[in-house]
Coordinates of N, CA, C and O and ligand atoms in Angstrom, one line a residue:
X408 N 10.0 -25.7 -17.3 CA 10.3 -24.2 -17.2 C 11.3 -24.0 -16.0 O 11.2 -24.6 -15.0
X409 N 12.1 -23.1 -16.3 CA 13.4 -22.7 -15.0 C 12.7 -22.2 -14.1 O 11.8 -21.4 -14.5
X410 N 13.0 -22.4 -12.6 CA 12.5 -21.8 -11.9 C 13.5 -20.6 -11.0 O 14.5 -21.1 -10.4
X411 N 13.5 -19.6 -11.1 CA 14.6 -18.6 -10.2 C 14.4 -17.8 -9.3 O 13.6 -16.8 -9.3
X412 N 15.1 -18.2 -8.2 CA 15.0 -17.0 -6.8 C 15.7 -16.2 -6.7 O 16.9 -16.4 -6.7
X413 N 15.0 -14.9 -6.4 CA 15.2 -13.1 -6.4 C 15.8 -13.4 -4.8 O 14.9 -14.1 -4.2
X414 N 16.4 -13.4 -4.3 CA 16.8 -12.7 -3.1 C 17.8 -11.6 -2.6 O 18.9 -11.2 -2.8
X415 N 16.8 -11.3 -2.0 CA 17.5 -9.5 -1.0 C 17.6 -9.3 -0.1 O 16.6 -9.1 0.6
X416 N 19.2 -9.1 0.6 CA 19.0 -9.0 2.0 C 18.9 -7.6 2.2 O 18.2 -6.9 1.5
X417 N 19.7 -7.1 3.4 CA 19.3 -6.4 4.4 C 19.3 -4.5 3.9 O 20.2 -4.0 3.1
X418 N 18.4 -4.1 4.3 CA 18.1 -2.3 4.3 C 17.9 -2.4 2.4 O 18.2 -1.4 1.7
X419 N 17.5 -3.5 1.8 CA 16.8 -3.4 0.1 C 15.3 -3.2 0.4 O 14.8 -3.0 -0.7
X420 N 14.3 -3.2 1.4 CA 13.6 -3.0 1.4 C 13.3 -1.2 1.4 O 12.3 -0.8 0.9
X421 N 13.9 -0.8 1.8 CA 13.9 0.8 1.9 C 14.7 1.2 0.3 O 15.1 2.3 0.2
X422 N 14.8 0.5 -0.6 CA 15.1 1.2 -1.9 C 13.8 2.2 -2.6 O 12.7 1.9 -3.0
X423 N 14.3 3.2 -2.5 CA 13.3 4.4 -3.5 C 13.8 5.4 -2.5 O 14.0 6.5 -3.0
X424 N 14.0 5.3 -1.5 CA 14.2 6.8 -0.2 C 15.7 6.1 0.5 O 16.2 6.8 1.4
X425 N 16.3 5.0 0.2 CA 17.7 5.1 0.8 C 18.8 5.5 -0.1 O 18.8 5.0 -1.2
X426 N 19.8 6.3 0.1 CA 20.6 6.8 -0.5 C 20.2 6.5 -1.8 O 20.7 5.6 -2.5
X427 N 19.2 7.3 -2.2 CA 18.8 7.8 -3.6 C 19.8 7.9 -4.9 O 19.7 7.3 -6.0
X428 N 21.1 8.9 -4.3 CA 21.9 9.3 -5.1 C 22.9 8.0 -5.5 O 23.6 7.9 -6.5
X429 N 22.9 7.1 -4.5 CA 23.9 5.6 -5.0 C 22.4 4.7 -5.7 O 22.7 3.9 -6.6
X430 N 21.4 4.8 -5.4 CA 20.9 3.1 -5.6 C 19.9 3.8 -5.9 O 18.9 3.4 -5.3
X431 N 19.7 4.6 -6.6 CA 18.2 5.1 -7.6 C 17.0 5.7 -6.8 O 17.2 6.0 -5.6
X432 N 15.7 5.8 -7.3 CA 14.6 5.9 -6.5 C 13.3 5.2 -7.1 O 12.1 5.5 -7.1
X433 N 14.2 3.7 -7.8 CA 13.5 2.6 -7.7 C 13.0 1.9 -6.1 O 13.8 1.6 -5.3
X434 N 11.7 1.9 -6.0 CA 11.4 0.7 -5.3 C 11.5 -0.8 -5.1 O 11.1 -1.6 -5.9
X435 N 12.0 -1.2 -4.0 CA 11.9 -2.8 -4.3 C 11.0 -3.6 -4.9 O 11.3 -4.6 -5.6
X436 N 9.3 -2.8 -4.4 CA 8.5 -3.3 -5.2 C 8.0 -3.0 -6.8 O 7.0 -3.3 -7.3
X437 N 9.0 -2.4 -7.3 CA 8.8 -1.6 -8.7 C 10.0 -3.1 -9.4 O 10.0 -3.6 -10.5
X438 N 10.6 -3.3 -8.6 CA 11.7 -4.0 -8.9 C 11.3 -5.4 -9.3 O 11.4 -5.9 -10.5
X439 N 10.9 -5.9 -8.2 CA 9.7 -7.3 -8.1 C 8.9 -7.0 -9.0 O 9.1 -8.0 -9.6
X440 N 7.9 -6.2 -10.0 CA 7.5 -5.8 -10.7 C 7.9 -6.3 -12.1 O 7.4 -7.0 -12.9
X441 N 8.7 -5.7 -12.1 CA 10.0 -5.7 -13.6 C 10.6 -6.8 -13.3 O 11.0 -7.2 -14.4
X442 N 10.9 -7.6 -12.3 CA 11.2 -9.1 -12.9 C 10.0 -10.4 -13.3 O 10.0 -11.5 -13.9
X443 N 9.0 -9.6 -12.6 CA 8.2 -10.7 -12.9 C 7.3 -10.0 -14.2 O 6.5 -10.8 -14.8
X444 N 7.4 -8.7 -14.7 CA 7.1 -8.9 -16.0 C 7.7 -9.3 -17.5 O 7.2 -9.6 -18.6
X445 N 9.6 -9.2 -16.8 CA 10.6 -10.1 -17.7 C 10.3 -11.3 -17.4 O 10.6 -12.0 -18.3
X446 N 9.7 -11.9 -16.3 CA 10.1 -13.6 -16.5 C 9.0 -13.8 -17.0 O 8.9 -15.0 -17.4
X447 N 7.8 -13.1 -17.4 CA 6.9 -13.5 -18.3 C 7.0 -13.6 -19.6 O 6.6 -14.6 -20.3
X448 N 7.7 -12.3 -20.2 CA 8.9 -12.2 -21.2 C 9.3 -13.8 -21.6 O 8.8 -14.7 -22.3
X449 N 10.3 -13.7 -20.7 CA 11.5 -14.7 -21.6 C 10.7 -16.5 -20.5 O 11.3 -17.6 -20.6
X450 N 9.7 -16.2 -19.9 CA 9.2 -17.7 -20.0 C 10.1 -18.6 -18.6 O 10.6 -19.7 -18.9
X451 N 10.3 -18.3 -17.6 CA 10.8 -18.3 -16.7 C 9.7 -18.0 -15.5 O 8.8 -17.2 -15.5
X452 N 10.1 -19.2 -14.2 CA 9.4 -19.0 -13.1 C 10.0 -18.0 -12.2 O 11.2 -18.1 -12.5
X453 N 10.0 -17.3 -11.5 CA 10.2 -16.1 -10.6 C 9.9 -16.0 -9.4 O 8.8 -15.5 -9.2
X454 N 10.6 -16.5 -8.4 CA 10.3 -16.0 -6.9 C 11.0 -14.8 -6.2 O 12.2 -14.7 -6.4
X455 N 10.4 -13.9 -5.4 CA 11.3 -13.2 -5.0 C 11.3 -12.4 -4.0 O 10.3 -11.6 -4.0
X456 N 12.1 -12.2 -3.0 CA 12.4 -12.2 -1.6 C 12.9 -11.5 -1.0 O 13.3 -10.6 -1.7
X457 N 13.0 -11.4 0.1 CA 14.0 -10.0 0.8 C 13.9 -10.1 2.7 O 12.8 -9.9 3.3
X458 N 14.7 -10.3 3.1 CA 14.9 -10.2 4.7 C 16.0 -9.6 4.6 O 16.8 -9.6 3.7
X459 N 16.3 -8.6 6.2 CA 17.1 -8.0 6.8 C 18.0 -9.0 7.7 O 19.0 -8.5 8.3
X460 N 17.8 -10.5 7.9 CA 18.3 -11.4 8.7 C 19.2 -12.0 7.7 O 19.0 -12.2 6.5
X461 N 20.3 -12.2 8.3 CA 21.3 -13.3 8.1 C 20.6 -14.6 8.1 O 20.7 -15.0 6.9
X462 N 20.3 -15.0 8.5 CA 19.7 -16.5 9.2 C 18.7 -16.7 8.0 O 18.7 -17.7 7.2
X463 N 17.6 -15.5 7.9 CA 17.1 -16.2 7.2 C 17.1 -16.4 5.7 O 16.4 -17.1 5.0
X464 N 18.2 -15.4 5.2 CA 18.4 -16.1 4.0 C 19.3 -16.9 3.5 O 19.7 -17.2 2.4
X465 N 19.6 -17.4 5.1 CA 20.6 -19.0 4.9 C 19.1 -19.8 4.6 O 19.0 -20.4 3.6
X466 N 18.2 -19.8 5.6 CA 17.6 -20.3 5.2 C 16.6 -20.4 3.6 O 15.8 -21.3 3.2
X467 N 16.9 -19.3 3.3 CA 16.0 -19.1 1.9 C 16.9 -19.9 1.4 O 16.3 -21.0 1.2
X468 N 18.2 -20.1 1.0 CA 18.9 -20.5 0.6 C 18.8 -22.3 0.6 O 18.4 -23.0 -0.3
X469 N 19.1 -22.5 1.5 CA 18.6 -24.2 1.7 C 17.2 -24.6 1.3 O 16.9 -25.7 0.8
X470 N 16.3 -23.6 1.6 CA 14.7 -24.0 0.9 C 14.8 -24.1 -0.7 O 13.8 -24.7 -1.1
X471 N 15.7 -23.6 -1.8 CA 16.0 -23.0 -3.0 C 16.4 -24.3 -3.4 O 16.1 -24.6 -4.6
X472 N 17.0 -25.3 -2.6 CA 17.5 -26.2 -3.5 C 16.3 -27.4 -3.2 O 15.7 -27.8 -2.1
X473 N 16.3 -27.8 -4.6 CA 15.2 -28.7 -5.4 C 13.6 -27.9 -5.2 O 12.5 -28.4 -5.1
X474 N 13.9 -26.7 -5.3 CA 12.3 -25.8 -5.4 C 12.6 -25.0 -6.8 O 11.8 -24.9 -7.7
X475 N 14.2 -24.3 -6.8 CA 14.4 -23.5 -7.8 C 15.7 -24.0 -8.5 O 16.6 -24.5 -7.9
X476 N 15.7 -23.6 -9.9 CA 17.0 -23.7 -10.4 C 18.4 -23.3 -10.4 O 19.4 -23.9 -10.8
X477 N 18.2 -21.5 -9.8 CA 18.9 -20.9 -9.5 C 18.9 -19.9 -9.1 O 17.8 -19.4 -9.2
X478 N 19.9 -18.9 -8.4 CA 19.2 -17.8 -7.4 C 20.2 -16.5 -8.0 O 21.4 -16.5 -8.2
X479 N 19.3 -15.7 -8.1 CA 20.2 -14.1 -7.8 C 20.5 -13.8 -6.4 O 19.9 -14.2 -5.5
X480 N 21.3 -13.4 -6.4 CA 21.5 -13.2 -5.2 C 22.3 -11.7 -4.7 O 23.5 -11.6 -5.0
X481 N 21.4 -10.3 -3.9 CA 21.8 -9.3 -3.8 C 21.4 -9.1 -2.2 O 20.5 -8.5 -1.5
X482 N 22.8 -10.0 -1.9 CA 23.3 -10.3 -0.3 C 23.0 -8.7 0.7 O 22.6 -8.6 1.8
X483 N 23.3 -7.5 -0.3 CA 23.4 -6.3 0.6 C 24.5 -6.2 1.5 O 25.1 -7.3 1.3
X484 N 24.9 -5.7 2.2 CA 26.1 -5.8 3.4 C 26.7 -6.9 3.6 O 27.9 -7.1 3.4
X485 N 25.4 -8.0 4.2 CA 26.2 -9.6 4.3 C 26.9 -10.0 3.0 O 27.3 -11.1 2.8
X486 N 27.2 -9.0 1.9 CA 28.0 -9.7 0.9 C 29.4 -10.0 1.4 O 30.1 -11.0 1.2
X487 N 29.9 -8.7 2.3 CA 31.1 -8.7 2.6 C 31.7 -8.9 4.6 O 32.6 -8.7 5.4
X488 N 30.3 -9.4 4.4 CA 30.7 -9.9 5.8 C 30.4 -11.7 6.3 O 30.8 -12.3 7.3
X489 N 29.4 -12.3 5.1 CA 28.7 -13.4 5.9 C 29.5 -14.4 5.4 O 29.4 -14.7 4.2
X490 N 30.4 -15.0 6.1 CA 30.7 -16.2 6.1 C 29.4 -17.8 5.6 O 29.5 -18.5 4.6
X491 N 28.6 -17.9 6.3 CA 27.3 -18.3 6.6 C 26.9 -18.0 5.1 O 26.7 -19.0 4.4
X492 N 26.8 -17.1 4.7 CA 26.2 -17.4 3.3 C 26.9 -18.2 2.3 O 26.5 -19.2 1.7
X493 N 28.3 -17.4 2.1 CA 29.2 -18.4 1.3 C 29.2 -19.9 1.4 O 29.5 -20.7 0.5
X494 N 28.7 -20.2 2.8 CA 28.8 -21.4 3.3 C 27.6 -22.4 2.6 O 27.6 -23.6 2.1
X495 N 26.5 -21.1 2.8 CA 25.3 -21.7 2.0 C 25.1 -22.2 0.9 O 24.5 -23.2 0.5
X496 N 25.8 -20.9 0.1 CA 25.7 -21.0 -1.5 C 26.7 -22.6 -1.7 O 26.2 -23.5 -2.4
X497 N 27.7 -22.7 -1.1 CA 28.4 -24.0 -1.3 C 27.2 -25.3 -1.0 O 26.8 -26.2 -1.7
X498 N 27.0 -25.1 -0.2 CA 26.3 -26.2 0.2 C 24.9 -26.2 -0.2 O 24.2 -26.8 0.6
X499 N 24.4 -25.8 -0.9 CA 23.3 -25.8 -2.1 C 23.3 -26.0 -3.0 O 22.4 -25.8 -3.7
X500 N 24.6 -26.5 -3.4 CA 24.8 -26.3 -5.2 C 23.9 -26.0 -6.4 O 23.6 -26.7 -7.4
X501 N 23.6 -25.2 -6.1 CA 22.7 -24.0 -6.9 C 23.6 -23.2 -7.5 O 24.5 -22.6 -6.9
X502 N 23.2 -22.9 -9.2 CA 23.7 -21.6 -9.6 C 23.7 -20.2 -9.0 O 22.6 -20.0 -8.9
X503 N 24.4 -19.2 -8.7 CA 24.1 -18.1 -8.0 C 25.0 -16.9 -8.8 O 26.2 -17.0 -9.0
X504 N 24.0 -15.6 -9.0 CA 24.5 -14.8 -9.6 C 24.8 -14.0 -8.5 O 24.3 -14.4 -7.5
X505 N 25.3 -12.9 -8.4 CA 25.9 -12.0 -7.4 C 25.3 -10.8 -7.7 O 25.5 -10.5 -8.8
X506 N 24.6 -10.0 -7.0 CA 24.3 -9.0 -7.8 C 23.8 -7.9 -6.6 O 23.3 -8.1 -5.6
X507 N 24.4 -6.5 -7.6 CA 25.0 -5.5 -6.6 C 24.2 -4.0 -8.1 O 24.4 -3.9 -9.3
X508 N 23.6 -3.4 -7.1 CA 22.8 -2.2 -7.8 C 23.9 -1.2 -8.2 O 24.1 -0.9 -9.4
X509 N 24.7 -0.7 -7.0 CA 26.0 0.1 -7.3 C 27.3 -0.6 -7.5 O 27.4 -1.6 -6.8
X510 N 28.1 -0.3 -8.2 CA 29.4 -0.9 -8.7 C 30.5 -0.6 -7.1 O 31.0 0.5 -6.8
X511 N 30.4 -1.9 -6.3 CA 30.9 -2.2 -5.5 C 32.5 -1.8 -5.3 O 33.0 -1.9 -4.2
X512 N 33.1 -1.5 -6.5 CA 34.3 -1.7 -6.5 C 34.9 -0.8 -6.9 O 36.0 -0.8 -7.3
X513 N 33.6 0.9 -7.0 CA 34.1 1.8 -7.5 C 33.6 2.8 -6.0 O 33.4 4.0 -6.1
X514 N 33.5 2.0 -5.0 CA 32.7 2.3 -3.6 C 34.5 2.3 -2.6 O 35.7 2.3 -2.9
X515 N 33.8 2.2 -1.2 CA 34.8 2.8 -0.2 C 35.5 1.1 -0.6 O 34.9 0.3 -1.4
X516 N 36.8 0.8 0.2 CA 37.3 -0.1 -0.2 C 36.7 -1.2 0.8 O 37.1 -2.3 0.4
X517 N 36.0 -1.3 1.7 CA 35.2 -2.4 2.7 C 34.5 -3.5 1.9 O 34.5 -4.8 2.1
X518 N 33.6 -2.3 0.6 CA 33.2 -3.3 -0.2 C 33.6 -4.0 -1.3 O 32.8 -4.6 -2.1
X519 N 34.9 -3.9 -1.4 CA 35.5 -4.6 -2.5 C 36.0 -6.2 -2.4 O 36.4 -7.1 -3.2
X520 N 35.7 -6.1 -1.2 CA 35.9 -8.2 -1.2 C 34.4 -8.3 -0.7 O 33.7 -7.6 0.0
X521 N 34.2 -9.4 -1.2 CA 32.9 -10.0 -1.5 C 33.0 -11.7 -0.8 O 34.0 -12.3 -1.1
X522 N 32.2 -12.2 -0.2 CA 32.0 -13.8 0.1 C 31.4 -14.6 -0.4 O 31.6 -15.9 -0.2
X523 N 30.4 -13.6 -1.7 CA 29.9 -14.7 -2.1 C 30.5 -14.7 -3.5 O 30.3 -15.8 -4.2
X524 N 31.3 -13.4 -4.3 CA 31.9 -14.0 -5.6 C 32.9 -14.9 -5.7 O 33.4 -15.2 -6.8
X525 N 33.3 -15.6 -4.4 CA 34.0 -16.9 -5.2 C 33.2 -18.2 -4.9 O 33.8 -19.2 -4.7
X526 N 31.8 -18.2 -4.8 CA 31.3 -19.2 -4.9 C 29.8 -19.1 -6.0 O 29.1 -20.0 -6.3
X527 N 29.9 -17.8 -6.5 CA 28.7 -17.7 -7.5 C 29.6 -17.5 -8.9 O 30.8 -17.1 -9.1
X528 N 28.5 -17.8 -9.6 CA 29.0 -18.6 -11.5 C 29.7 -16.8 -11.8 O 30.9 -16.7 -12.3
X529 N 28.8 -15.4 -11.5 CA 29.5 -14.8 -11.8 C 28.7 -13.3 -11.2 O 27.6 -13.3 -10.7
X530 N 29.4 -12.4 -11.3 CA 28.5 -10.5 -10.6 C 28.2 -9.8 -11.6 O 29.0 -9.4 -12.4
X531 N 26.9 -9.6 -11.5 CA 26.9 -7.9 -11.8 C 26.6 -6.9 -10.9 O 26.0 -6.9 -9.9
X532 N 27.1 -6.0 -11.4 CA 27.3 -4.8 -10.2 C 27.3 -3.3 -10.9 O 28.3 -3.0 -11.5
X533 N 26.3 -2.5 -10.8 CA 26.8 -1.5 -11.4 C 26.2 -0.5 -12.1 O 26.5 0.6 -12.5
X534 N 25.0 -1.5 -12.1 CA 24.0 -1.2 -13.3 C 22.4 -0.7 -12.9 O 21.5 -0.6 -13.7
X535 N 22.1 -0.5 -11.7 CA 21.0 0.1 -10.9 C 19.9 -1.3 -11.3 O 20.3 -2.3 -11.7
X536 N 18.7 -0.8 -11.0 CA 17.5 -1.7 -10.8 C 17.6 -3.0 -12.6 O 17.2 -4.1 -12.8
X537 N 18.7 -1.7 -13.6 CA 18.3 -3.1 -15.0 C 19.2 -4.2 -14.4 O 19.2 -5.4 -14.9
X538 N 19.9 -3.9 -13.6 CA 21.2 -5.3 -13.0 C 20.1 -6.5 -13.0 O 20.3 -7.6 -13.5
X539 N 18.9 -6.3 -12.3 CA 18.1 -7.3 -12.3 C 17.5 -8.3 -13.2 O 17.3 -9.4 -12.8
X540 N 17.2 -7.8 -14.5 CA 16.8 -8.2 -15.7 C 18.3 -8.9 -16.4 O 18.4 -9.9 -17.1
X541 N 19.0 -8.2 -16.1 CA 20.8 -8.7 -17.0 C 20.9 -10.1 -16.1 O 21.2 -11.2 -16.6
X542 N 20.5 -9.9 -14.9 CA 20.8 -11.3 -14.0 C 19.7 -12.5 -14.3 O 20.0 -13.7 -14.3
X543 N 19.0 -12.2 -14.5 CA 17.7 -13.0 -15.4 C 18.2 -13.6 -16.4 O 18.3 -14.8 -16.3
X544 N 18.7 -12.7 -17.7 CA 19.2 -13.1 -18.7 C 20.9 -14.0 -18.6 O 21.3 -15.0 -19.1
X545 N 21.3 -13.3 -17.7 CA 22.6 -14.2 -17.9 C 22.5 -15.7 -17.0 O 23.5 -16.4 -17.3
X546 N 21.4 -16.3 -15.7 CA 21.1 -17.0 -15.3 C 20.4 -18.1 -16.1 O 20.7 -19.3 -15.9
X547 N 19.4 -17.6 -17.0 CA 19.0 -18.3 -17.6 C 19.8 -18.6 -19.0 O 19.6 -19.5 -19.9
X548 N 20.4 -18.1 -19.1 CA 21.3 -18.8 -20.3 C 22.6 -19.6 -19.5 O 23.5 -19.9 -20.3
X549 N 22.7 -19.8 -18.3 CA 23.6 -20.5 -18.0 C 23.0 -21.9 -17.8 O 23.5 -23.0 -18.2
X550 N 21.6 -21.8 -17.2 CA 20.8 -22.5 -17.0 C 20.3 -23.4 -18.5 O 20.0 -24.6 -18.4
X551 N 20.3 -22.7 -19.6 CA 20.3 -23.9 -21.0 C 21.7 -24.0 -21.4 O 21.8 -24.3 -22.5
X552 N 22.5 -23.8 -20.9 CA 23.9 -24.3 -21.6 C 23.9 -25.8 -20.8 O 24.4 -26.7 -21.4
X553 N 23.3 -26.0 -19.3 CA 22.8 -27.6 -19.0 C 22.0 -28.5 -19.9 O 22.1 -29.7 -20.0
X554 N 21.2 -27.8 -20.3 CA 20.0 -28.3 -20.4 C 19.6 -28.8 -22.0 O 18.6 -29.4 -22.3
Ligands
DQA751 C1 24.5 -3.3 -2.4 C2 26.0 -2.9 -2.2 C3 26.4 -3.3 -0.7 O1 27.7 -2.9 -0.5 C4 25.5 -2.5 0.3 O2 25.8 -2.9 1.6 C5 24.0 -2.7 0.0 C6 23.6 -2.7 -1.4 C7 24.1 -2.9 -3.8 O3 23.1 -3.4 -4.3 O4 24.7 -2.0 -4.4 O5 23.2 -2.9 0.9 O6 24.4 -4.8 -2.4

């Protein structure tokens, strides 16, 4: 069975009361919810995570490889600033999806370059809390086109 890591960095813990009008008034934990009742769905292992540190989800990142098959990954801010991550995702060679609740690229222009889409398979962006479930689905089908 595929195993996949949910990770979330920084100010995703305050989803349901932070800017409502961009990123819904889904909770994180409504969120963690709905993937782990899709990965029951479609038959998939599910871990899923969230720090406001840089560091430590370099570190999540290095624990990911040979525990999970592949990671979502919704960096938050450090998308367009962490060097350190990109660095990560390279050096884990893990599949990694990109994934962004608001369409990043229809936002101020700061967030329009990204660190980690040129090292993950591919983004979604755009699509509020279902981005989560789409990143499921399109992970694990990347995941049997190996296998
Ligand atoms: C975000 C987009 C980022 O630009 C922002 O800094 C976030 C959330 C999103 O899910 O839309 O914290 O990753």
């Amino acid at each position: 069975m595929h195993s996949i890591l949910i990770l979330n960095g920084p100010n995703l813990n305050l989803l349901g009361t932070r800017q409502p009008e961009i990123y819904g008034r889904t909770t994180l934990a409504d969120i963690e919810e709905m993937c782990r009742t899709y990965a029951r769905a479609i038959d998939v292992e599910v871990a899923f995570d969230q720090s406001n540190h840089e560091g430590d989800l370099v570190d999540a990142l290095h624990a990911a490889r040979g525990t999970h098959h592949g990671v979502i990954l919704n960096a938050g801010a450090y998308t367009h600033t962490s060097i350190a991550l990109m660095d990560a995702i390279k050096s884990v060679d893990l599949p990694v999806i990109e994934l962004h609740l608001s369409n990043i690229h229809a936002r101020e222009s700061f967030r329009h370059h990204s660190y980690v889409s040129p090292v993950a398979i591919g983004l979604i962006c755009g699509f509020g809390a279902r981005g989560y479930t789409l990143a499921m689905d399109a992970l694990v089908s990347h995941l049997e086109k190996d296998t």
